[in-house]
Short mmCIF file of C-alpha atoms and ligand atoms in Angstrom, two decimals:
data_model
loop_
_atom_site.label_atom_id
_atom_site.label_comp_id
_atom_site.label_asym_id
_atom_site.label_seq_id
_atom_site.Cartn_x
_atom_site.Cartn_y
_atom_site.Cartn_z
CA MET A 243 7.15 -14.02 -18.90
CA GLU A 244 7.00 -10.27 -19.33
CA ASN A 245 7.75 -7.96 -16.44
CA ILE A 246 6.40 -4.60 -15.40
CA LYS A 247 8.16 -1.83 -17.29
CA LEU A 248 9.10 1.75 -16.52
CA ASN A 249 9.13 4.43 -19.21
CA ILE A 250 10.61 7.84 -18.35
CA GLU A 251 10.60 9.27 -21.87
CA LYS A 252 7.98 11.87 -20.98
CA THR A 253 10.20 13.36 -18.28
CA LEU A 254 13.11 14.04 -20.57
CA ASP A 255 11.89 17.48 -21.65
CA PHE A 256 12.03 18.51 -18.01
CA ILE A 257 15.39 17.12 -16.90
CA ALA A 258 18.72 17.22 -18.68
CA LYS A 259 19.86 13.84 -20.02
CA ASP A 260 23.39 14.30 -18.72
CA LYS A 261 22.00 15.09 -15.27
CA LEU A 262 20.19 11.75 -15.26
CA ALA A 263 23.33 9.97 -16.45
CA SER A 264 25.15 11.44 -13.46
CA TYR A 265 22.92 9.30 -11.23
CA GLU A 266 24.49 6.09 -12.54
CA GLU A 267 27.28 6.23 -9.97
CA LYS A 268 25.15 7.65 -7.15
CA VAL A 269 22.49 4.98 -7.55
CA ARG A 270 25.10 2.24 -7.61
CA ALA A 271 26.53 3.61 -4.37
CA CYS A 272 23.06 3.65 -2.75
CA MET A 273 22.46 0.07 -3.85
CA GLU A 274 25.79 -0.96 -2.39
CA THR A 275 24.94 0.81 0.86
CA LEU A 276 21.69 -1.15 1.00
CA GLU A 277 23.41 -4.45 0.20
CA LYS A 278 26.25 -3.95 2.66
CA GLY A 279 23.94 -2.53 5.32
CA THR A 280 26.22 0.43 5.94
CA GLY A 281 23.64 3.23 5.64
CA LEU A 282 21.16 4.97 7.91
CA GLY A 283 18.47 2.70 9.29
CA ASN A 284 20.49 -0.40 8.48
CA ASP A 285 18.72 -2.42 11.16
CA PHE A 286 15.58 -2.32 8.99
CA LEU A 287 16.81 -3.96 5.81
CA GLY A 288 14.99 -7.27 6.21
CA TRP A 289 12.75 -6.43 3.24
CA LEU A 290 15.68 -6.29 0.80
CA HIS A 291 16.02 -10.04 0.27
CA LEU A 292 12.72 -10.99 1.86
CA PRO A 293 11.02 -12.40 -1.27
CA SER A 294 13.80 -14.87 -2.05
CA SER A 295 14.07 -15.93 1.59
CA ILE A 296 10.42 -16.93 2.00
CA THR A 297 10.25 -20.72 2.31
CA LYS A 298 7.57 -23.11 1.06
CA GLU A 299 7.08 -24.21 4.68
CA HIS A 300 6.35 -20.65 5.79
CA LEU A 301 3.79 -20.22 3.02
CA ALA A 302 2.23 -23.56 3.95
CA ASP A 303 1.88 -22.44 7.60
CA LEU A 304 0.22 -19.24 6.49
CA LYS A 305 -2.12 -21.10 4.17
CA ALA A 306 -3.08 -23.52 6.95
CA ALA A 307 -3.95 -20.65 9.31
CA ALA A 308 -5.85 -18.95 6.49
CA GLN A 309 -7.79 -22.16 5.83
CA THR A 310 -8.92 -22.36 9.47
CA LEU A 311 -10.28 -18.83 9.22
CA ARG A 312 -11.88 -19.51 5.84
CA GLU A 313 -13.63 -22.62 7.16
CA ASN A 314 -14.87 -21.04 10.36
CA CYS A 315 -15.76 -17.47 9.42
CA GLU A 316 -18.14 -15.67 7.09
CA VAL A 317 -16.38 -12.41 7.92
CA VAL A 318 -12.76 -11.82 8.89
CA VAL A 319 -11.89 -8.46 10.41
CA VAL A 320 -8.31 -7.42 9.77
CA ALA A 321 -7.28 -5.01 12.51
CA GLY A 322 -4.23 -2.87 11.78
CA ILE A 323 -3.10 0.56 10.67
CA GLY A 324 -0.44 1.99 8.36
CA GLY A 325 1.97 -0.71 7.26
CA SER A 326 -0.02 -3.23 9.30
CA TYR A 327 -3.03 -2.64 7.07
CA LEU A 328 -2.40 -0.92 3.76
CA GLY A 329 -0.49 -3.68 1.96
CA ALA A 330 -3.15 -6.30 2.60
CA ARG A 331 -5.91 -3.91 1.62
CA ALA A 332 -4.02 -2.83 -1.50
CA VAL A 333 -3.63 -6.38 -2.78
CA ILE A 334 -7.06 -7.65 -1.74
CA GLU A 335 -8.91 -4.72 -3.31
CA ALA A 336 -6.82 -4.86 -6.49
CA LEU A 337 -7.73 -8.52 -6.95
CA SER A 338 -11.34 -8.48 -5.77
CA ASP A 339 -14.47 -8.18 -7.83
CA SER A 340 -15.57 -4.58 -7.28
CA PHE A 341 -18.95 -5.77 -6.03
CA ALA A 342 -17.88 -8.93 -4.17
CA TRP A 343 -19.09 -7.56 -0.85
CA LEU A 344 -22.62 -7.14 -2.25
CA LYS A 345 -22.84 -10.67 -3.59
CA GLU A 346 -24.65 -13.37 -1.65
CA LYS A 347 -22.42 -16.24 -2.67
CA LYS A 348 -18.72 -15.63 -2.32
CA ALA A 349 -17.31 -18.99 -3.46
CA GLY A 350 -16.25 -19.87 0.08
CA ASN A 351 -14.34 -16.62 0.51
CA PRO A 352 -15.04 -14.82 3.76
CA THR A 353 -15.76 -11.11 3.49
CA ILE A 354 -12.71 -9.16 4.59
CA ILE A 355 -13.35 -6.03 6.62
CA PHE A 356 -10.70 -3.65 7.89
CA ALA A 357 -10.68 -2.03 11.32
CA GLY A 358 -8.19 -0.55 13.74
CA HIS A 359 -7.20 2.12 11.22
CA ASN A 360 -9.30 4.92 12.70
CA ILE A 361 -10.89 5.93 16.01
CA SER A 362 -14.29 6.79 14.62
CA GLU A 363 -17.03 5.87 17.06
CA ASP A 364 -19.56 5.64 14.23
CA TYR A 365 -17.29 3.28 12.26
CA LEU A 366 -16.77 1.00 15.23
CA TYR A 367 -20.42 1.12 16.28
CA GLU A 368 -21.56 0.26 12.77
CA LEU A 369 -18.94 -2.47 12.46
CA THR A 370 -19.82 -4.14 15.75
CA THR A 371 -23.51 -3.88 14.88
CA PHE A 372 -22.93 -5.48 11.48
CA LEU A 373 -20.96 -8.30 13.10
CA LYS A 374 -23.76 -9.11 15.58
CA ASP A 375 -25.22 -12.02 13.64
CA LYS A 376 -22.00 -12.99 11.82
CA LYS A 377 -19.62 -15.85 12.38
CA PHE A 378 -16.55 -13.65 12.43
CA GLY A 379 -12.86 -13.97 13.13
CA VAL A 380 -10.11 -11.41 13.68
CA ILE A 381 -6.54 -10.99 12.51
CA ASN A 382 -4.89 -8.59 14.93
CA ILE A 383 -1.87 -7.01 13.26
CA SER A 384 0.55 -4.68 15.01
CA LYS A 385 4.32 -4.73 14.96
CA SER A 386 4.68 -2.71 18.14
CA GLY A 387 1.62 -4.38 19.57
CA THR A 388 0.67 -1.11 21.23
CA THR A 389 -0.79 1.11 18.50
CA THR A 390 -3.85 2.81 20.00
CA GLU A 391 -6.17 2.63 16.97
CA THR A 392 -5.60 -1.10 16.52
CA ALA A 393 -5.56 -2.01 20.22
CA LEU A 394 -8.81 -0.14 20.79
CA ALA A 395 -10.60 -1.91 17.95
CA PHE A 396 -9.15 -5.27 18.95
CA ARG A 397 -10.42 -5.03 22.53
CA LEU A 398 -13.95 -4.46 21.20
CA LEU A 399 -13.67 -7.24 18.62
CA LYS A 400 -12.13 -9.79 20.97
CA LYS A 401 -14.87 -9.24 23.54
CA GLN A 402 -17.60 -9.49 20.93
CA CYS A 403 -16.09 -12.57 19.32
CA GLU A 404 -15.79 -14.35 22.67
CA GLU A 405 -19.35 -13.41 23.65
CA GLN A 406 -20.84 -14.44 20.33
CA ARG A 407 -18.80 -17.50 19.52
CA GLY A 408 -17.58 -18.69 22.94
CA LYS A 409 -14.02 -18.59 24.28
CA GLU A 410 -13.02 -21.88 22.63
CA THR A 411 -14.04 -20.91 19.10
CA ALA A 412 -12.73 -17.37 19.56
CA ARG A 413 -9.34 -18.85 20.34
CA LYS A 414 -9.46 -20.63 17.00
CA VAL A 415 -10.59 -17.67 14.90
CA ILE A 416 -8.43 -14.95 16.39
CA VAL A 417 -4.92 -14.82 14.96
CA ALA A 418 -2.16 -12.42 15.96
CA VAL A 419 0.57 -11.02 13.72
CA THR A 420 3.04 -9.16 15.88
CA ASP A 421 6.51 -8.98 17.38
CA ALA A 422 8.14 -12.20 18.62
CA LYS A 423 8.42 -10.95 22.19
CA LYS A 424 7.36 -7.36 22.77
CA GLY A 425 4.02 -5.55 23.05
CA ALA A 426 0.51 -6.10 24.34
CA ALA A 427 -0.59 -7.99 21.20
CA ARG A 428 2.11 -10.61 21.89
CA THR A 429 1.20 -10.83 25.58
CA THR A 430 -2.47 -11.36 24.75
CA ALA A 431 -1.76 -13.88 21.99
CA ASP A 432 0.48 -15.94 24.27
CA LYS A 433 -1.90 -15.79 27.20
CA GLU A 434 -4.96 -16.70 25.12
CA GLY A 435 -3.14 -19.30 23.05
CA TYR A 436 -3.90 -17.71 19.67
CA THR A 437 -2.19 -18.87 16.54
CA SER A 438 0.39 -16.18 15.91
CA PHE A 439 2.89 -15.09 13.30
CA ILE A 440 5.98 -13.00 13.80
CA ILE A 441 6.85 -9.73 12.08
CA PRO A 442 10.63 -9.81 11.76
CA ASP A 443 12.46 -7.16 13.79
CA ASN A 444 14.33 -5.93 10.74
CA VAL A 445 11.26 -5.28 8.58
CA GLY A 446 9.54 -1.93 9.19
CA GLY A 447 5.75 -1.66 8.97
CA ARG A 448 5.57 -0.05 5.53
CA PHE A 449 7.91 -2.69 4.08
CA SER A 450 6.04 -5.60 5.65
CA VAL A 451 3.40 -6.59 3.09
CA LEU A 452 5.36 -9.70 2.14
CA THR A 453 5.54 -10.88 5.76
CA PRO A 454 2.48 -12.46 7.48
CA VAL A 455 1.19 -8.87 7.87
CA GLY A 456 0.08 -8.93 4.25
CA LEU A 457 0.34 -12.58 3.30
CA LEU A 458 -2.10 -13.93 5.91
CA PRO A 459 -5.07 -11.65 5.11
CA ILE A 460 -4.40 -12.04 1.39
CA ALA A 461 -4.48 -15.84 1.74
CA VAL A 462 -7.67 -15.62 3.83
CA ALA A 463 -9.27 -13.59 1.05
CA GLY A 464 -8.54 -16.49 -1.30
CA TYR A 465 -5.61 -15.13 -3.29
CA ASP A 466 -2.45 -16.94 -4.29
CA ILE A 467 0.38 -15.82 -2.01
CA GLU A 468 2.88 -18.08 -3.80
CA LYS A 469 2.36 -16.11 -7.02
CA LEU A 470 2.60 -12.80 -5.16
CA VAL A 471 5.94 -13.84 -3.67
CA ALA A 472 7.11 -15.22 -7.04
CA GLY A 473 6.48 -11.83 -8.66
CA ALA A 474 8.38 -10.06 -5.89
CA CYS A 475 11.25 -12.58 -6.28
CA GLU A 476 11.48 -11.80 -9.97
CA MET A 477 11.73 -8.07 -9.25
CA GLU A 478 14.30 -8.74 -6.53
CA LYS A 479 16.49 -10.18 -9.32
CA VAL A 480 15.71 -7.50 -11.90
CA CYS A 481 16.28 -4.67 -9.43
CA ALA A 482 19.67 -6.00 -8.35
CA ASN A 483 21.10 -4.82 -11.69
CA GLY A 484 23.73 -2.10 -11.19
CA ASN A 485 23.01 -0.57 -14.58
CA LEU A 486 20.68 2.42 -14.22
CA HIS A 487 18.78 1.79 -17.44
CA GLU A 488 18.35 -1.93 -16.79
CA ASN A 489 17.07 -1.51 -13.26
CA PRO A 490 13.58 0.05 -13.11
CA SER A 491 13.79 0.76 -9.36
CA ALA A 492 17.06 2.61 -9.77
CA LEU A 493 15.81 4.54 -12.79
CA TYR A 494 12.59 5.50 -11.02
CA ALA A 495 14.52 6.63 -7.92
CA ALA A 496 16.97 8.67 -10.00
CA THR A 497 14.32 10.30 -12.18
CA ARG A 498 12.06 11.36 -9.31
CA ASN A 499 15.03 12.74 -7.37
CA GLU A 500 16.16 14.80 -10.33
CA LEU A 501 12.62 16.08 -10.86
CA TYR A 502 12.52 17.03 -7.18
CA ARG A 503 15.74 18.98 -7.57
CA GLU A 504 14.14 20.76 -10.53
CA GLY A 505 11.32 21.97 -8.27
CA LYS A 506 8.78 19.18 -8.74
CA LYS A 507 7.91 18.75 -5.10
CA ILE A 508 4.77 16.65 -5.45
CA GLU A 509 4.44 13.24 -7.07
CA ILE A 510 0.97 12.11 -8.05
CA LEU A 511 0.53 8.36 -8.45
CA VAL A 512 -2.19 7.76 -11.02
CA ASN A 513 -4.41 4.79 -11.80
CA PHE A 514 -7.14 4.28 -14.38
CA HIS A 515 -8.74 1.38 -12.50
CA PRO A 516 -10.40 2.21 -9.17
CA LYS A 517 -9.34 -1.19 -7.80
CA LEU A 518 -5.87 0.27 -7.48
CA HIS A 519 -7.01 2.99 -5.10
CA TYR A 520 -5.59 1.26 -2.04
CA PHE A 521 -2.42 0.32 -3.84
CA MET A 522 -1.83 4.06 -4.14
CA GLU A 523 -2.57 4.46 -0.42
CA TRP A 524 0.04 1.78 0.33
CA TRP A 525 2.55 3.61 -1.90
CA LYS A 526 1.82 6.92 -0.17
CA GLN A 527 2.76 5.51 3.23
CA LEU A 528 5.83 3.79 1.77
CA PHE A 529 7.26 6.98 0.29
CA GLY A 530 5.71 9.49 2.69
CA GLU A 531 7.06 7.92 5.88
CA SER A 532 10.36 7.03 4.23
CA GLU A 533 11.25 10.37 2.67
CA GLY A 534 9.30 13.09 4.42
CA LYS A 535 11.80 14.16 7.07
CA ASP A 536 14.58 16.65 7.82
CA HIS A 537 12.29 19.18 6.07
CA LYS A 538 12.81 17.35 2.78
CA GLY A 539 10.95 14.91 0.59
CA ILE A 540 8.59 14.68 -2.36
CA TYR A 541 4.97 14.86 -1.17
CA PRO A 542 3.30 11.64 -2.36
CA SER A 543 -0.29 12.01 -3.46
CA SER A 544 -2.61 10.00 -5.68
CA VAL A 545 -5.60 10.20 -7.97
CA ASP A 546 -8.05 7.73 -9.48
CA PHE A 547 -8.59 8.60 -13.13
CA THR A 548 -10.72 9.25 -15.00
CA THR A 549 -12.85 9.94 -11.89
CA ASP A 550 -10.53 12.60 -10.52
CA LEU A 551 -9.98 14.23 -13.91
CA HIS A 552 -13.35 15.74 -13.12
CA SER A 553 -12.17 17.12 -9.81
CA MET A 554 -8.38 17.42 -9.66
CA GLY A 555 -7.84 17.49 -13.43
CA GLN A 556 -8.04 21.28 -13.61
CA TRP A 557 -5.39 21.73 -10.91
CA ILE A 558 -3.08 19.21 -12.50
CA GLN A 559 -3.43 20.80 -15.95
CA GLN A 560 -3.03 24.43 -14.94
CA GLY A 561 -2.16 24.79 -11.25
CA GLU A 562 1.29 25.48 -9.80
CA ARG A 563 3.93 23.61 -11.81
CA SER A 564 5.41 21.76 -8.85
CA ILE A 565 4.06 18.32 -9.70
CA PHE A 566 4.90 15.24 -11.70
CA GLU A 567 2.86 12.13 -12.35
CA THR A 568 3.62 8.43 -12.22
CA VAL A 569 0.96 6.39 -13.98
CA VAL A 570 0.44 2.74 -13.05
CA SER A 571 -1.08 1.45 -16.26
CA ILE A 572 -2.72 -1.96 -16.68
CA GLU A 573 -2.09 -3.23 -20.21
CA THR A 574 -4.90 -5.81 -20.38
CA PRO A 575 -7.91 -5.88 -18.09
CA ASN A 576 -9.13 -9.19 -16.73
CA HIS A 577 -12.57 -8.93 -18.35
CA GLU A 578 -13.86 -8.02 -21.76
CA LEU A 579 -16.82 -5.74 -22.37
CA HIS A 580 -17.73 -4.23 -25.72
CA PHE A 581 -19.67 -1.01 -26.12
CA PRO A 582 -23.04 -1.67 -27.79
CA SER A 583 -24.37 0.01 -30.89
CA ASP A 584 -27.72 1.81 -30.64
CA GLU A 585 -30.02 2.34 -33.57
CA GLU A 586 -31.30 5.70 -32.40
CA ASN A 587 -27.88 6.90 -31.22
CA LEU A 588 -29.55 9.50 -29.01
CA ASP A 589 -26.41 9.86 -26.91
CA GLY A 590 -24.25 10.24 -30.05
CA LEU A 591 -21.92 7.50 -28.88
CA ASN A 592 -22.15 5.17 -31.87
CA PHE A 593 -18.59 6.12 -32.83
CA LEU A 594 -17.57 3.90 -29.92
CA ALA A 595 -19.80 0.96 -30.88
CA GLY A 596 -17.98 -2.36 -30.97
CA LYS A 597 -14.94 -1.04 -29.12
CA ARG A 598 -13.77 -2.54 -25.87
CA ILE A 599 -14.35 -0.23 -22.90
CA ASP A 600 -10.64 -0.51 -22.25
CA GLU A 601 -9.89 1.05 -25.62
CA VAL A 602 -11.79 4.13 -24.50
CA ASN A 603 -9.98 4.07 -21.14
CA LYS A 604 -6.61 3.76 -22.88
CA MET A 605 -7.35 6.75 -25.10
CA ALA A 606 -8.32 8.69 -22.00
CA GLU A 607 -4.99 7.63 -20.52
CA LEU A 608 -3.00 8.66 -23.58
CA GLY A 609 -4.96 11.88 -24.03
CA THR A 610 -4.36 12.76 -20.39
CA GLN A 611 -0.66 12.02 -20.62
CA LEU A 612 -0.24 14.25 -23.67
CA ALA A 613 -2.33 17.05 -22.16
CA HIS A 614 -0.52 16.97 -18.82
CA VAL A 615 2.94 16.84 -20.41
CA ASP A 616 1.93 19.77 -22.66
CA GLY A 617 0.78 21.53 -19.49
CA GLY A 618 4.20 21.13 -17.86
CA VAL A 619 3.72 17.94 -15.87
CA PRO A 620 6.47 15.35 -16.35
CA ASN A 621 5.10 11.84 -16.69
CA LEU A 622 6.54 8.48 -15.67
CA HIS A 623 4.77 5.38 -16.88
CA VAL A 624 4.77 1.99 -15.16
CA SER A 625 3.25 -0.59 -17.39
CA VAL A 626 1.75 -3.71 -15.79
CA PRO A 627 0.82 -6.59 -18.15
CA THR A 628 -2.30 -7.48 -16.17
CA LEU A 629 -3.70 -7.21 -12.68
CA ASN A 630 -2.89 -10.43 -10.84
CA GLU A 631 -0.94 -11.65 -7.81
CA TYR A 632 2.30 -12.04 -9.74
CA TYR A 633 2.42 -8.51 -11.10
CA LEU A 634 1.27 -7.00 -7.81
CA GLY A 635 4.25 -8.82 -6.25
CA GLU A 636 6.49 -7.25 -8.89
CA LEU A 637 5.04 -3.78 -8.28
CA ILE A 638 5.45 -4.08 -4.52
CA TYR A 639 9.12 -4.97 -4.68
CA PHE A 640 9.81 -2.47 -7.47
CA PHE A 641 8.48 0.38 -5.32
CA GLU A 642 10.13 -0.88 -2.11
CA LYS A 643 13.57 -1.09 -3.71
CA ALA A 644 13.07 2.28 -5.39
CA CYS A 645 12.11 3.76 -2.03
CA GLY A 646 15.29 2.49 -0.36
CA ILE A 647 17.47 3.88 -3.15
CA SER A 648 15.50 7.12 -3.37
CA GLY A 649 15.74 7.76 0.37
CA TYR A 650 19.50 7.37 0.29
CA LEU A 651 19.74 9.64 -2.78
CA LEU A 652 17.83 12.23 -0.75
CA GLU A 653 20.23 11.66 2.15
CA VAL A 654 17.60 10.81 4.72
CA ASN A 655 17.07 7.69 6.81
CA PRO A 656 14.33 5.98 4.77
CA PHE A 657 13.60 3.45 7.50
CA ASN A 658 12.51 5.50 10.50
CA GLN A 659 9.44 7.65 11.17
CA PRO A 660 10.18 9.83 14.23
CA GLY A 661 7.65 12.47 13.17
CA VAL A 662 4.68 10.15 13.72
CA GLU A 663 5.22 10.29 17.48
CA ALA A 664 4.23 13.98 17.84
CA TYR A 665 0.48 13.48 17.56
CA LYS A 666 0.60 10.36 19.70
CA LYS A 667 2.39 12.21 22.50
CA ASN A 668 -0.22 14.99 22.51
CA MET A 669 -3.12 12.54 22.33
CA PHE A 670 -1.80 10.52 25.28
CA ALA A 671 -1.20 13.71 27.26
CA LEU A 672 -4.74 14.89 26.52
CA LEU A 673 -6.17 11.52 27.53
CA ASN A 674 -4.12 11.45 30.76
CA LYS A 675 -2.39 8.20 29.89
CA PRO A 676 -0.36 6.92 32.85
CA GLY A 677 3.26 7.90 32.36
CA TYR A 678 2.34 11.15 30.59
CA GLU A 679 1.59 13.21 33.73
CA LYS A 680 4.12 15.96 32.95
CA GLU A 681 3.00 16.23 29.33
CA SER A 682 -0.65 16.34 30.46
CA GLU A 683 0.05 19.25 32.74
CA ALA A 684 1.98 21.11 30.05
CA ILE A 685 -0.64 20.58 27.37
CA GLN A 686 -3.48 21.66 29.66
CA ALA A 687 -1.58 24.83 30.55
CA ARG A 688 -1.00 25.50 26.86
CA LEU A 689 -4.68 25.08 26.04
CA LYS A 690 -5.71 27.53 28.81
CA LYS A 691 -3.54 30.35 27.35
O1 F6P B 1951 2.29 -2.19 13.34
P1 F6P B 1951 2.13 -1.09 14.34
O2 F6P B 1951 3.24 -1.09 15.34
O3 F6P B 1951 0.79 -1.11 14.98
O4 F6P B 1951 2.29 0.28 13.58
C1 F6P B 1951 1.42 0.67 12.58
C2 F6P B 1951 1.92 1.86 11.85
O5 F6P B 1951 2.14 2.93 12.76
C3 F6P B 1951 3.37 3.57 12.48
O6 F6P B 1951 4.32 3.12 13.39
C4 F6P B 1951 3.26 5.04 12.62
O7 F6P B 1951 2.69 5.35 13.86
C5 F6P B 1951 3.72 3.10 11.09
O8 F6P B 1951 5.04 3.25 10.78
C6 F6P B 1951 3.24 1.69 11.14
O9 F6P B 1951 3.12 1.11 9.88
#
């Protein structure tokens, strides 16, 4: 079977070939540091060999829990934020019919809704109102078990589920994915007797999509988690290669780091299929939280083309030359649709008659690549044979491994996220959370100035 492929040809006018070759040694050293666990953040390397360590029994347990939710719920609310949310959403949206949520019949698949990733009163009001006449269940996902956004949504959902469906049924349709011992989500799950799954200590949130964090919701949505893991396993093998040009993760990490050194401070991840929107969001957290520290790091951003060519296209073509693009390109779409001919040809589009829509999309993709490269934007190209579980598994591991290598090339700890605490500390102080008395006083004094 083919694998995803990386092409860096369209960056070579922007970086010297010998410079890239000089990464061979550095990348090998980073890979060794990851393997030996001798680098920064080495207590969070559980993702490195995660795909190949997932057992059939573990997948069977996940599928059994998913089946219980599928049989007992029309709607399943997945509560989580950041790494406890984006991976599942990325995969589910990439695989779902774009209009599935509008269809009456869903072939036994419950509608998946996400919550716990914002504190919007309107969102939560509208969600709880929508759920009023629904047989719904909840997957409560939080590694720390204490994240405010998720905990707040879960309290509302738990109460509503118990009131609507009774305590007994609620116990059956609420599942927790959290730490083995710590945190409020664990305490509640144990006390209420919920089915629960453990997020391994050594897997950080943004690297956790192949743990129950991602696998359970994906299975509930009706997708094949065995294939997802199989794709990731394949990339685990491919990306173990110590040869820069035979290891796409290593080559991607090296190329983007060299571009960064050449002043390309922003990476734009590009798709030409809107279903990949959340995959890009997942990638942004992966690289943003991993590399954006010590006042360093490429700023990860994303666009959905061709939609955003009509909004951000101008900036990308002619704005400050501090950007490069990485295109995730789907070789063959899952459906076929031909453009019809029209006798009157009032819209002048008969030159497209008989062509597949994808042919037009691909020409837009190629035309954009050429234009952006001409405009001074280096272009990396990740080619994906087709959009399915297997190749999403490959993509996930490819980017995770690249992120580990890239973080070490940048000489940061890619596995912590100390900066995220700053807003939380202020929010707790402003809300007078017990334990934050001193901070509350200080912040109030600051606001009075
Ligand atoms: O799974 P948790 O502990 O709720 O955390 C969710 C997300 O919040 C962060 O810790 C940042 O606050 C992310 O790193 C993480 O993915």
